[in-house]
Tab-separated table of C-alpha atoms in Angstrom:
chain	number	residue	atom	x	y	z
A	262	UNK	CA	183.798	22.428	-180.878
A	263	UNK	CA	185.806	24.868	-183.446
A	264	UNK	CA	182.583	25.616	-185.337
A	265	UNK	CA	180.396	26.034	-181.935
A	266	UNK	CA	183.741	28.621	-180.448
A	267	UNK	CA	183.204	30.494	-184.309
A	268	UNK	CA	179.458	30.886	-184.167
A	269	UNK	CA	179.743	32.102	-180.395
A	270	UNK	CA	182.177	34.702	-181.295
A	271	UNK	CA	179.725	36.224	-183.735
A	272	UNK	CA	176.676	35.442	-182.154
A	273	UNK	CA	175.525	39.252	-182.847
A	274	UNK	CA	175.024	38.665	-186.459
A	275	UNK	CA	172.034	36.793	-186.128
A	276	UNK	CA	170.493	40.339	-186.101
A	277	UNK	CA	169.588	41.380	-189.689
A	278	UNK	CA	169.735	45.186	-188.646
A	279	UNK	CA	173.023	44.741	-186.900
A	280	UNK	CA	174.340	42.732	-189.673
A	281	UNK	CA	173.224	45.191	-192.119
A	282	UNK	CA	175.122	47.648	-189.857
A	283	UNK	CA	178.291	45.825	-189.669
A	284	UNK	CA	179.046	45.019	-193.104
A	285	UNK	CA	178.139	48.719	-194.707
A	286	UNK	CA	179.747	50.287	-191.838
A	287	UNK	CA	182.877	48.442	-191.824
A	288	UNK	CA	182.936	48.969	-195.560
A	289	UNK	CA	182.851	52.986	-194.736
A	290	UNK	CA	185.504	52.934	-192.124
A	291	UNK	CA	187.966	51.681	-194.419
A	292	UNK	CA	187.724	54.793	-196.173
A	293	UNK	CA	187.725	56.376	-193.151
A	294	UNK	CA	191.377	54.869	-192.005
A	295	UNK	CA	192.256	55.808	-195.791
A	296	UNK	CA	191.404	59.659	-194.925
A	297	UNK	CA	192.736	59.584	-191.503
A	298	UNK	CA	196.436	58.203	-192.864
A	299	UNK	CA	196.096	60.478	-195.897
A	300	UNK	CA	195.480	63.697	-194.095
A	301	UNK	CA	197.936	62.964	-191.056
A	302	UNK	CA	200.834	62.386	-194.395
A	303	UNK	CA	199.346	65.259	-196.094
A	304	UNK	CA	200.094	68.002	-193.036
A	305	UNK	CA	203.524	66.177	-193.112
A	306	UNK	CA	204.362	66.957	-196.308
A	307	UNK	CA	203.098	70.210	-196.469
A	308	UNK	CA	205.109	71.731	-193.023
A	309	UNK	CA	207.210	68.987	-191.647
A	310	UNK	CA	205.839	70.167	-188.340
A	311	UNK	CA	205.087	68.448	-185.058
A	312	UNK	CA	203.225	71.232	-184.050
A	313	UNK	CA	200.909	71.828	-187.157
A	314	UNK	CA	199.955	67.989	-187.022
A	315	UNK	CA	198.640	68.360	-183.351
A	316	UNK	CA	197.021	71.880	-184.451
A	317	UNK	CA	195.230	70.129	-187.146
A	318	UNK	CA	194.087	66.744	-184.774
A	319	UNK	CA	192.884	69.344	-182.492
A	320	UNK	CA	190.893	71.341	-184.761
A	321	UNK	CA	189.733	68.059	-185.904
A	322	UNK	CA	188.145	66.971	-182.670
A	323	UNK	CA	187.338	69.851	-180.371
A	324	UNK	CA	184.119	70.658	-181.293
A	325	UNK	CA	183.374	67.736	-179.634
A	326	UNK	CA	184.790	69.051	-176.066
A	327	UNK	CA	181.766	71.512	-176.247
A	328	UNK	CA	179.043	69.829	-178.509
A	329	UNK	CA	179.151	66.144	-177.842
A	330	UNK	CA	177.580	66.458	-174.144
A	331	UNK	CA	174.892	68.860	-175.818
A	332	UNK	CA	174.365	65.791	-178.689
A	333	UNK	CA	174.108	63.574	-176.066
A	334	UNK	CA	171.172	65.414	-174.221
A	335	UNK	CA	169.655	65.987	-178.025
A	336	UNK	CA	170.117	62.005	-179.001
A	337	UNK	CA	168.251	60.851	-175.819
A	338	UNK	CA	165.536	63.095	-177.425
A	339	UNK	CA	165.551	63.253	-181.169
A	340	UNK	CA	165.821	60.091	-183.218
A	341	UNK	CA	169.196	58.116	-183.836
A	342	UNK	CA	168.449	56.143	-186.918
A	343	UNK	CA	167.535	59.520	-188.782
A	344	UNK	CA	170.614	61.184	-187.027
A	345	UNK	CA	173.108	59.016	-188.040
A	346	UNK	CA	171.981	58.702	-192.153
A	347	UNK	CA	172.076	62.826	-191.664
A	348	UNK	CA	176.014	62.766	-190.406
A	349	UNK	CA	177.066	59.610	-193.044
A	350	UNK	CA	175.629	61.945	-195.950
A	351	UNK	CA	177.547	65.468	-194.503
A	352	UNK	CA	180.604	63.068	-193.929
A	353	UNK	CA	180.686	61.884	-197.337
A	354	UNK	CA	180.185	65.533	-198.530
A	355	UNK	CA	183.024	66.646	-196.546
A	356	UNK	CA	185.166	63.678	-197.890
A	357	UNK	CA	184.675	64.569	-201.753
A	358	UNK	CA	185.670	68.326	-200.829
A	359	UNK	CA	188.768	67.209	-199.907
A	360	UNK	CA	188.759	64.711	-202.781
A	361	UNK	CA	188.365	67.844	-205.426
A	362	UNK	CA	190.952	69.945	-203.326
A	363	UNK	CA	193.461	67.996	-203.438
A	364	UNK	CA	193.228	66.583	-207.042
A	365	UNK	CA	192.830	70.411	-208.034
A	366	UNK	CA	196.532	71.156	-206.766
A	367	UNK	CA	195.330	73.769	-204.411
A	368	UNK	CA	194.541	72.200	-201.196
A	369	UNK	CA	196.342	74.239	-198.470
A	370	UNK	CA	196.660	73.751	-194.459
A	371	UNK	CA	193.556	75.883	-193.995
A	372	UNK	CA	191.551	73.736	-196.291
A	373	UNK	CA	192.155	70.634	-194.223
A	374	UNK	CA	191.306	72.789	-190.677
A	375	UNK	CA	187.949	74.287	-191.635
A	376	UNK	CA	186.847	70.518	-193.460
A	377	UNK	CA	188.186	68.466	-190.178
A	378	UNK	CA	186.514	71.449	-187.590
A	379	UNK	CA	183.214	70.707	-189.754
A	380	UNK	CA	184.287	67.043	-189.831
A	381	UNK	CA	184.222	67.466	-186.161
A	382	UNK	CA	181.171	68.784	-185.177
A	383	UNK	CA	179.412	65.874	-187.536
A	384	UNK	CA	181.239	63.323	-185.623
A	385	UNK	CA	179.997	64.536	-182.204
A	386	UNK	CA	176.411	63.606	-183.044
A	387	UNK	CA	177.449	60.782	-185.238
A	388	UNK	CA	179.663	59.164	-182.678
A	389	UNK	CA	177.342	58.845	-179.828
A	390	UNK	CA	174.246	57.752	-181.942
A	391	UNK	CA	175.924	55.287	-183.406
A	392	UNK	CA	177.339	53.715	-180.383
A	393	UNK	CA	173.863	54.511	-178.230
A	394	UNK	CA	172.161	52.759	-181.428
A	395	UNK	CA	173.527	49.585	-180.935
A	396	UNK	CA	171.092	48.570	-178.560
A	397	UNK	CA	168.458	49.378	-180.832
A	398	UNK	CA	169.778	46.870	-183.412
A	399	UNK	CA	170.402	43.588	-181.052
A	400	UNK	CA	166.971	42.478	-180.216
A	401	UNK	CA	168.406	39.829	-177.777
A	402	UNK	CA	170.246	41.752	-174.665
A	403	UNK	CA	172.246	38.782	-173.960
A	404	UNK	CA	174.337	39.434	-177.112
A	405	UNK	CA	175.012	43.397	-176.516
A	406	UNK	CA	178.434	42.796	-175.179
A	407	UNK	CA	179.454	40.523	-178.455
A	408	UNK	CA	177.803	43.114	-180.419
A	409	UNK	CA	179.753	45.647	-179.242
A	410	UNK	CA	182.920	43.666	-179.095
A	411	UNK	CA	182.166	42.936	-183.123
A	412	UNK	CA	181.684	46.403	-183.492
A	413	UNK	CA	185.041	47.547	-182.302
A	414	UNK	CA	186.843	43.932	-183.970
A	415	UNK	CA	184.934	45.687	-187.166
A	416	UNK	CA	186.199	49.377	-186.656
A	417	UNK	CA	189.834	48.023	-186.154
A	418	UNK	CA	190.044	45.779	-189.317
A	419	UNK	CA	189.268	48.703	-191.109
A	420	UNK	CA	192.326	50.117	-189.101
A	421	UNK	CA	193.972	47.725	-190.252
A	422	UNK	CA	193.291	47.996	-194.363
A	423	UNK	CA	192.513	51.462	-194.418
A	424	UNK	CA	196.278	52.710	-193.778
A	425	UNK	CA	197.941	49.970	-195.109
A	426	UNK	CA	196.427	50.604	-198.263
A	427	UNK	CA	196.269	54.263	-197.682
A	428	UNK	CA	200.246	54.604	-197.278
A	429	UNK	CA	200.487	52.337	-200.818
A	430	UNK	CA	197.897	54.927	-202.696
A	431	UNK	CA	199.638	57.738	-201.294
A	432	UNK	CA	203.668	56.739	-202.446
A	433	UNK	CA	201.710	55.731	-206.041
A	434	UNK	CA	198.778	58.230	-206.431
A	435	UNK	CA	198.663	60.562	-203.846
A	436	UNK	CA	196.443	61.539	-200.963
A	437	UNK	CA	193.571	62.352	-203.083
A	438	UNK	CA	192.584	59.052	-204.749
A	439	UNK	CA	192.124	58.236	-200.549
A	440	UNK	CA	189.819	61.207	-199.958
A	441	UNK	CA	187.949	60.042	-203.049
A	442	UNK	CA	187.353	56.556	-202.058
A	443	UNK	CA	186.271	57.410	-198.220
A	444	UNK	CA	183.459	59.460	-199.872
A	445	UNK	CA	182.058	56.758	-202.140
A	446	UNK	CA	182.594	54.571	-199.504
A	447	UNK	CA	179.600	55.883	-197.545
A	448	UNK	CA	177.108	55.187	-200.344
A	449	UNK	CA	177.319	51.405	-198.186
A	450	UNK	CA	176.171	52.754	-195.057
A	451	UNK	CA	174.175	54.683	-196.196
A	452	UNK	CA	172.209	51.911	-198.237
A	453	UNK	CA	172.646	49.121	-195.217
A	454	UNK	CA	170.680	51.928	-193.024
A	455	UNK	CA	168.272	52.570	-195.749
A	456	UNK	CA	167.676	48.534	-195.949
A	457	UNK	CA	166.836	48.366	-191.750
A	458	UNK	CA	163.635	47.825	-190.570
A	459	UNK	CA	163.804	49.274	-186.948
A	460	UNK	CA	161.509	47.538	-184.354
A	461	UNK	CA	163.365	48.830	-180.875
A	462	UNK	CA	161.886	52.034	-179.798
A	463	UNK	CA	163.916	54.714	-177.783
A	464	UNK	CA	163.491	55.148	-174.287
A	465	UNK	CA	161.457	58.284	-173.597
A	466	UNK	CA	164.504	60.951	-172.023
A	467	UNK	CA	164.058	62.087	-168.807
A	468	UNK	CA	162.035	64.656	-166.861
A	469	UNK	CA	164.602	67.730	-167.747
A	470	UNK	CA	162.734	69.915	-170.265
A	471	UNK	CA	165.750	71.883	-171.292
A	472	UNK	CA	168.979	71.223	-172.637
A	473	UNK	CA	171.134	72.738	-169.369
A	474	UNK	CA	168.886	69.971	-167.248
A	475	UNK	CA	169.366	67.217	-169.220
A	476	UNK	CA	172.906	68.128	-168.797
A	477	UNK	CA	173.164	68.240	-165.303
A	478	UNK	CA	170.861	65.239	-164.631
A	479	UNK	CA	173.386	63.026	-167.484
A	480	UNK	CA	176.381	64.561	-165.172
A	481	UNK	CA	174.662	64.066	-161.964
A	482	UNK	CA	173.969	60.414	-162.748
A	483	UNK	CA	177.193	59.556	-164.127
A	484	UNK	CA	179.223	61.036	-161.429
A	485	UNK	CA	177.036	59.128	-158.920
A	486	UNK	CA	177.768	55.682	-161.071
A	487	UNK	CA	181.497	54.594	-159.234
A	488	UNK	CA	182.070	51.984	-162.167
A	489	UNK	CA	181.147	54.413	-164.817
A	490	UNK	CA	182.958	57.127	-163.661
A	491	UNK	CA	185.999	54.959	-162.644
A	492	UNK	CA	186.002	53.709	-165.901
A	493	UNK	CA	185.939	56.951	-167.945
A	494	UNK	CA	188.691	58.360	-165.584
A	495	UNK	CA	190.771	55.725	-166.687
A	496	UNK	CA	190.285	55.892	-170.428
A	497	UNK	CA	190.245	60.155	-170.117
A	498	UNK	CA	193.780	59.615	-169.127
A	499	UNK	CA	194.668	56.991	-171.760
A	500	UNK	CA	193.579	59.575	-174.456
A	501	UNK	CA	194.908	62.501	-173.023
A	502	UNK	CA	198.535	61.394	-172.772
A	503	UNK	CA	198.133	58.388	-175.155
A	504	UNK	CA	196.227	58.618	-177.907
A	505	UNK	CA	199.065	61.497	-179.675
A	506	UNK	CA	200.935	58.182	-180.774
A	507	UNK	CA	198.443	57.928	-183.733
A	508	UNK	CA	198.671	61.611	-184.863
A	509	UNK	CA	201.999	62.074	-183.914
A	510	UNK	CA	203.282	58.783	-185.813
A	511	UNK	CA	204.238	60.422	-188.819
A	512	UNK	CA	206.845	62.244	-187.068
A	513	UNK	CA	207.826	58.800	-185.210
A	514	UNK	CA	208.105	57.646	-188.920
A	515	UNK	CA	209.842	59.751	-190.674
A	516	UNK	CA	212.094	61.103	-188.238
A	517	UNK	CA	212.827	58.146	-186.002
A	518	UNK	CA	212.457	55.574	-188.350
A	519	UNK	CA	213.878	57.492	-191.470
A	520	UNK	CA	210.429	56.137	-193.424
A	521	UNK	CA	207.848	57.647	-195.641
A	522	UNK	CA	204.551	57.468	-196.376
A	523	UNK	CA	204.897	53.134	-196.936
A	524	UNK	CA	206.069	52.846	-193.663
A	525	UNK	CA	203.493	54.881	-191.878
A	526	UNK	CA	201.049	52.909	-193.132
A	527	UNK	CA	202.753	49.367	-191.518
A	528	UNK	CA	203.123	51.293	-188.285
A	529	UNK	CA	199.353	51.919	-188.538
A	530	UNK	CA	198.808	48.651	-189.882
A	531	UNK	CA	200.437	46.890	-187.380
A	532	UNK	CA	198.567	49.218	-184.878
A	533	UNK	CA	195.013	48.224	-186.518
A	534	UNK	CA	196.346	44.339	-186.203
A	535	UNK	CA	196.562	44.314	-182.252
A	536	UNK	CA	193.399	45.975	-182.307
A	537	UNK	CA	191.612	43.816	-184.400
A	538	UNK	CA	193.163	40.615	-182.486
A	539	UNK	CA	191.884	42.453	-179.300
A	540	UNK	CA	188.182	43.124	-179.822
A	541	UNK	CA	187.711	39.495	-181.060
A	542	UNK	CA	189.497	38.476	-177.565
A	543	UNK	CA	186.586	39.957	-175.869
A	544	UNK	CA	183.926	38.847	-178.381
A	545	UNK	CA	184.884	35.701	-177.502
A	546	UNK	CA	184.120	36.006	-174.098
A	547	UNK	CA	181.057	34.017	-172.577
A	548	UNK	CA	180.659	36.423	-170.062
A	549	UNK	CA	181.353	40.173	-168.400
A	550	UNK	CA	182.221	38.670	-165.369
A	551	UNK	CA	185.923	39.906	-164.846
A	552	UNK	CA	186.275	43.000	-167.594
A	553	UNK	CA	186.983	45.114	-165.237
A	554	UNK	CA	190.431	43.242	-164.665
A	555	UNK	CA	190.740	43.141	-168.602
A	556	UNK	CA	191.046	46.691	-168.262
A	557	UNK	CA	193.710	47.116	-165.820
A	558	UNK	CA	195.822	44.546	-167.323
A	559	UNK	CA	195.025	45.767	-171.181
A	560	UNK	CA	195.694	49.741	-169.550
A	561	UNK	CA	199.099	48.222	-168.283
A	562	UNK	CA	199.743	46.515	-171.406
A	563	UNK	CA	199.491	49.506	-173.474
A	564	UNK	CA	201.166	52.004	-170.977
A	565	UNK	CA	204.735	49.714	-171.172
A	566	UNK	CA	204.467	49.236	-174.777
A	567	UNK	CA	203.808	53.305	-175.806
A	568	UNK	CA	207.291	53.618	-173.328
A	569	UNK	CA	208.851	50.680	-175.507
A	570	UNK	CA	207.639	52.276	-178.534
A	571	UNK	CA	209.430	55.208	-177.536
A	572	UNK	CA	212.971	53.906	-177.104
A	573	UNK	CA	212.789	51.773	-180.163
A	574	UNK	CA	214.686	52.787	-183.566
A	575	UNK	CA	214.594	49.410	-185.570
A	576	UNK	CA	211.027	49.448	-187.536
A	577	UNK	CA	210.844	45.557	-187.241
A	578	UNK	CA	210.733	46.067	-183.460
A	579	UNK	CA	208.146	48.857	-183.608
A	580	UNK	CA	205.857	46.831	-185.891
A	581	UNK	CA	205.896	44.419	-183.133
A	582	UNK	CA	205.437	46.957	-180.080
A	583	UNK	CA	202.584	48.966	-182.312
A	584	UNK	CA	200.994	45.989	-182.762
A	585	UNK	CA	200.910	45.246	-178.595
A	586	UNK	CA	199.851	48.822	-177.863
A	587	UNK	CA	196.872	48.475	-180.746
A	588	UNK	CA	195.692	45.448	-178.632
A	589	UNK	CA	196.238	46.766	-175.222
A	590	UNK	CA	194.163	50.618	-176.223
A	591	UNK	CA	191.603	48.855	-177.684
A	592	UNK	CA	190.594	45.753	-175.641
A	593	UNK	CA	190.616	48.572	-172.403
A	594	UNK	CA	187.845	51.128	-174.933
A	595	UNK	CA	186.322	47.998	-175.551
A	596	UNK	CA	185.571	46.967	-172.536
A	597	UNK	CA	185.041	50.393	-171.060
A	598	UNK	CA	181.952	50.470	-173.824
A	599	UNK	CA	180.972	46.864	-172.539
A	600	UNK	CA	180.815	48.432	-168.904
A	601	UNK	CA	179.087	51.336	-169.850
A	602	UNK	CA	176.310	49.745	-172.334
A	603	UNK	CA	175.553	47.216	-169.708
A	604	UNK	CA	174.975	48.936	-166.847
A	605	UNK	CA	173.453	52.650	-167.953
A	606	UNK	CA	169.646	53.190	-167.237
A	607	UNK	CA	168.045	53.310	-170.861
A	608	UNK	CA	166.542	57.082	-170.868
A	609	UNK	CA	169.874	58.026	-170.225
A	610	UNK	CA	171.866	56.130	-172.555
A	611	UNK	CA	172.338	58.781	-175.068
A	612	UNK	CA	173.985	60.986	-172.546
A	613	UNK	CA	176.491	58.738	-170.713
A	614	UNK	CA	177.697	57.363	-174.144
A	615	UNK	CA	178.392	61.275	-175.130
A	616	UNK	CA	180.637	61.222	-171.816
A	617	UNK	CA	182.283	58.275	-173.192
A	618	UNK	CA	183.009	59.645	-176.788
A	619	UNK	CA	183.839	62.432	-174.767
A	620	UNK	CA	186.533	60.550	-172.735
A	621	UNK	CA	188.245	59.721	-176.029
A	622	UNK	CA	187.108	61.995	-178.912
A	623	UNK	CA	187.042	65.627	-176.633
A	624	UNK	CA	190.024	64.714	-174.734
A	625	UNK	CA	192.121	62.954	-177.443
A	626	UNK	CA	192.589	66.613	-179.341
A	627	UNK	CA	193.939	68.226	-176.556
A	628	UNK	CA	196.401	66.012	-175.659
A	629	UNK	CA	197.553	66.179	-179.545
A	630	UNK	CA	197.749	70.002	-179.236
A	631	UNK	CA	200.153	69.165	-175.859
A	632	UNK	CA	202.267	66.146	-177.395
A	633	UNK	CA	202.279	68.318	-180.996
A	634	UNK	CA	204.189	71.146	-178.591
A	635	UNK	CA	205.946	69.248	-176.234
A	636	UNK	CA	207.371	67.448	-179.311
A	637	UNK	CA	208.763	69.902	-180.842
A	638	UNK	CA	210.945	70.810	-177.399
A	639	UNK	CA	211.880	67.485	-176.190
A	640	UNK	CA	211.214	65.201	-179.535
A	641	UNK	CA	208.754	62.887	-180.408
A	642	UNK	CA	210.150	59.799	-178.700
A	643	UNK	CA	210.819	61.323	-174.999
A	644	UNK	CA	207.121	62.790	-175.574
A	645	UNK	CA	205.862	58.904	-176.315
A	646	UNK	CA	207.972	58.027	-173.384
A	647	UNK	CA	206.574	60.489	-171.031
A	648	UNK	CA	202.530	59.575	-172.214
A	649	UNK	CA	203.683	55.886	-171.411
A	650	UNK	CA	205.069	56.976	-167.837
A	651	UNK	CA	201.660	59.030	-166.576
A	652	UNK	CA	199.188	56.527	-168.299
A	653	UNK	CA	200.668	53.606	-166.715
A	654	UNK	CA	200.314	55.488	-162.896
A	655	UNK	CA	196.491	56.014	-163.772
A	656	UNK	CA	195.979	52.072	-164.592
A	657	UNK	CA	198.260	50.907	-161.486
A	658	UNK	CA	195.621	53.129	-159.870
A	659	UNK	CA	192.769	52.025	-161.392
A	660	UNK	CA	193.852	48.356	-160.204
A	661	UNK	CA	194.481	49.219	-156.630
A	662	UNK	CA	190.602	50.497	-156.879
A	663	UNK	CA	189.430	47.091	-158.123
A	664	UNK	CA	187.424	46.133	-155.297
A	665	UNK	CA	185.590	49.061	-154.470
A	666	UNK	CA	184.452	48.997	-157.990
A	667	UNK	CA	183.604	45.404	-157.699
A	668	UNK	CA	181.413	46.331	-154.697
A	669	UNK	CA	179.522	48.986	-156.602
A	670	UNK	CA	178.757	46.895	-159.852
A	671	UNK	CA	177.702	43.350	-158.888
A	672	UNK	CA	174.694	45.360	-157.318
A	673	UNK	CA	174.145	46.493	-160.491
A	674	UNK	CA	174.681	43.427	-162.317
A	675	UNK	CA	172.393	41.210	-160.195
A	676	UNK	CA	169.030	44.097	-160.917
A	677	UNK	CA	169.699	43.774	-164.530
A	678	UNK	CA	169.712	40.101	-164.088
A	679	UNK	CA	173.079	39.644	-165.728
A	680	UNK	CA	174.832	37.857	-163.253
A	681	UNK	CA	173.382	35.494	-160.841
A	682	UNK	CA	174.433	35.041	-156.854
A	683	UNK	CA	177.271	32.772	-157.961
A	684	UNK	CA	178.793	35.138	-160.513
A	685	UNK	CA	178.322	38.032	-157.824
A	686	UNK	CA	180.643	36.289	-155.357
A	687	UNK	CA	183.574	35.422	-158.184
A	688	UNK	CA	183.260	39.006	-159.066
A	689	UNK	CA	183.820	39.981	-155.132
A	690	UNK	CA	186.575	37.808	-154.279
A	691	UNK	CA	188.454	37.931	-157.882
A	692	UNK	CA	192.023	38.463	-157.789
């Protein structure tokens, strides 16, 4: 029975291509993690500011505010195997800049803003293809959901290595030896892409022959979609006045906590850990029947433990809380990418996953600039506490609007064949 459970948790990895994927990908986000913990330390060090950190996040990310609905449009369009070996190349180029920079002795704060702005507008084609190409590389539809569920389990375990290591080479080495090994890192994803032999086609797009219609019909069609758009409400709001925890931790670290850069990288660690336990929570779900109350109850989850975070000043105790928020945030993205994978029309994939990077990656940097300010007024811990406050009203909300979205999906579910009459009524009459 164990060894049946193990092999229906990973079910995806039957695929060669999404194997392939897995393995050199996961390999690259570890070095990702590294440069993520090493540049949020970095800014640290250099000002001691709260509002320089969310400057920098922002700068970062919000190219993808204007660009990543655009990519979108482009990605249903152009194709997203060739895409995403382009962005894993100029990533790893970007990486090894910072890499010589910082060995050199002559990195400054403007350095890291131009490299993460450019970093930025990479990630808002890379992040969409890669999460619209998934269905490319699971031949068998039936395991989409575990292969996304692997796919975030995957991205967190690097969240959980990455910083934990990142925060050792930084109090030994410095930040640099983490730049350098993101960018050699990438040579594996790069090769496991090179390796794939892709037999899925694209979708052709759809009848918009210009960029501003393809916009409007992806809008149009989302908006109209009362479980897509329900869900991306929900996790808009979770990165607008949640998501600052992870830039903002440093601060929570070293002025809360009285840490350095060793203890950052538990916090992040411990983060990565509740992640990681999350995602494989939902691969190891038979069935999508009842996500939707995974993400109220995950939202909820995370909302109390960001206000718990807040108030705590022991770092045993915020090991445990960071580790309770990393599996509530995650486990309600994960999901919300289950939701939105399995029900969006294919010719219009490209788009509606922009909207969800979007939700996340173009709202995420604005609420850093806002905690990164408001921080420096009221502190970092009554800024935590006031993120934990507003996102837990927007998933008590989302709950109370359970069954209307109930009503609007099993319709859904039953034309893609994915649930039959049976599932349709649990999903109608679950409490």
């Amino acid at each position: 029975m164990a060894g049946l459970a193990v092999r229906e948790t990973f079910r995806a990895l039957k695929h060669h291509n999404f194997r392939l994927f897995y393995f050199g990908h996961g390999m690259s986000l570890i070095g990702t993690w590294m440069q993520r913990t090493a540049t949020v330390w970095l800014v640290y060090r250099l000002t001691q500011s709260p509002e320089v950190l969310g400057n920098v996040d922002f700068s970062g990310q919000i190219a993808g505010v204007v660009l990543i609905p655009i990519a979108g449009v482009l990605l249903d369009r152009w194709n997203r195997y060739r895409v995403i070996i382009w962005t894993q190349v100029l990533s790893m180029v970007q990486a090894l800049l910072l890499a010589g920079l910082v060995f050199s002795g002559i990195v400054a704060v403007w350095h890291i803003v131009v490299l993460n702005a450019f970093l930025g507008i990479i990630n808002s084609f890379d992040m969409p293809a890669r999460q619209a190409f998934i269905s490319q590389i699971v031949e068998d539809k039936d395991d989409l959901a575990n292969a996304i569920a692997l796919n975030s389990a995957m991205f967190n375990g690097a969240r959980i290595i990455g910083p934990s290591v990142a925060g050792l080479a930084i109090a030994v080495f410095g930040e640099g030896l983490c730049y350098l090994f993101n960018g050699l890192s990438y040579i594996a994803i790069i090769g496991a892409l090179l390796a794939m032999k892709i037999t899925v086609t694209q979708t052709a797009a759809g009848t918009s022959s210009n960029i501003a219609g393809g916009l409007k019909e992806g809008f149009a069609y989302t908006y109209n979609s009362l479980p897509i758009r329900m869900v991306l409400l929900l996790l808009a709001l979770m990165s607008l006045v949640g998501f600052p925890v992870l830039p903002l931790m440093p601060l929570f670290a070293g002025e809360v906590l009285g840490g350095g850069p060793d203890t950052l990288g538990w916090l992040m660690a411990a983060f990565g850990a509740g992640a990681f336990v999350g995602t494989i929570f939902l691969a190891s779900r038979p069935s999508i029947v009842g996500i939707e109350k995974v993400i109220a109850v995950t939202s909820i989850i995370f909302s109390v433990g960001l206000m718990a975070f807040a108030l705590s000043v022991r770092l045993e105790l915020s090991l445990v809380i960071a580790f309770i928020m990393g599996f509530g945030i995650i486990a309600q993205m994960a999901s919300t990418n289950t939701i939105i994978q399995t029900l969006v029309d294919e010719d219009k994939r490209g788009r509606v996953m922009s909207l969800y990077v979007l939700s996340f990656g173009g709202i995420a940097p604005i609420g850093s600039l806002m905690a990164g300010h408001v921080a420096g007024i009221i502190g970092t811990s009554y800024t935590f506490l006031l993120g934990g406050i507003l996102a837990l009203a927007g998933a008590v909300a989302f709950g109370r609007k359970l069954p209307a979205w109930r009503s609007a999906a099993h319709k859904v579910y039953l034309a893609k064949g994915l649930i039959n009459e049976t599932c349709s009524g649990e999903m109608k009459h679950w409490i």
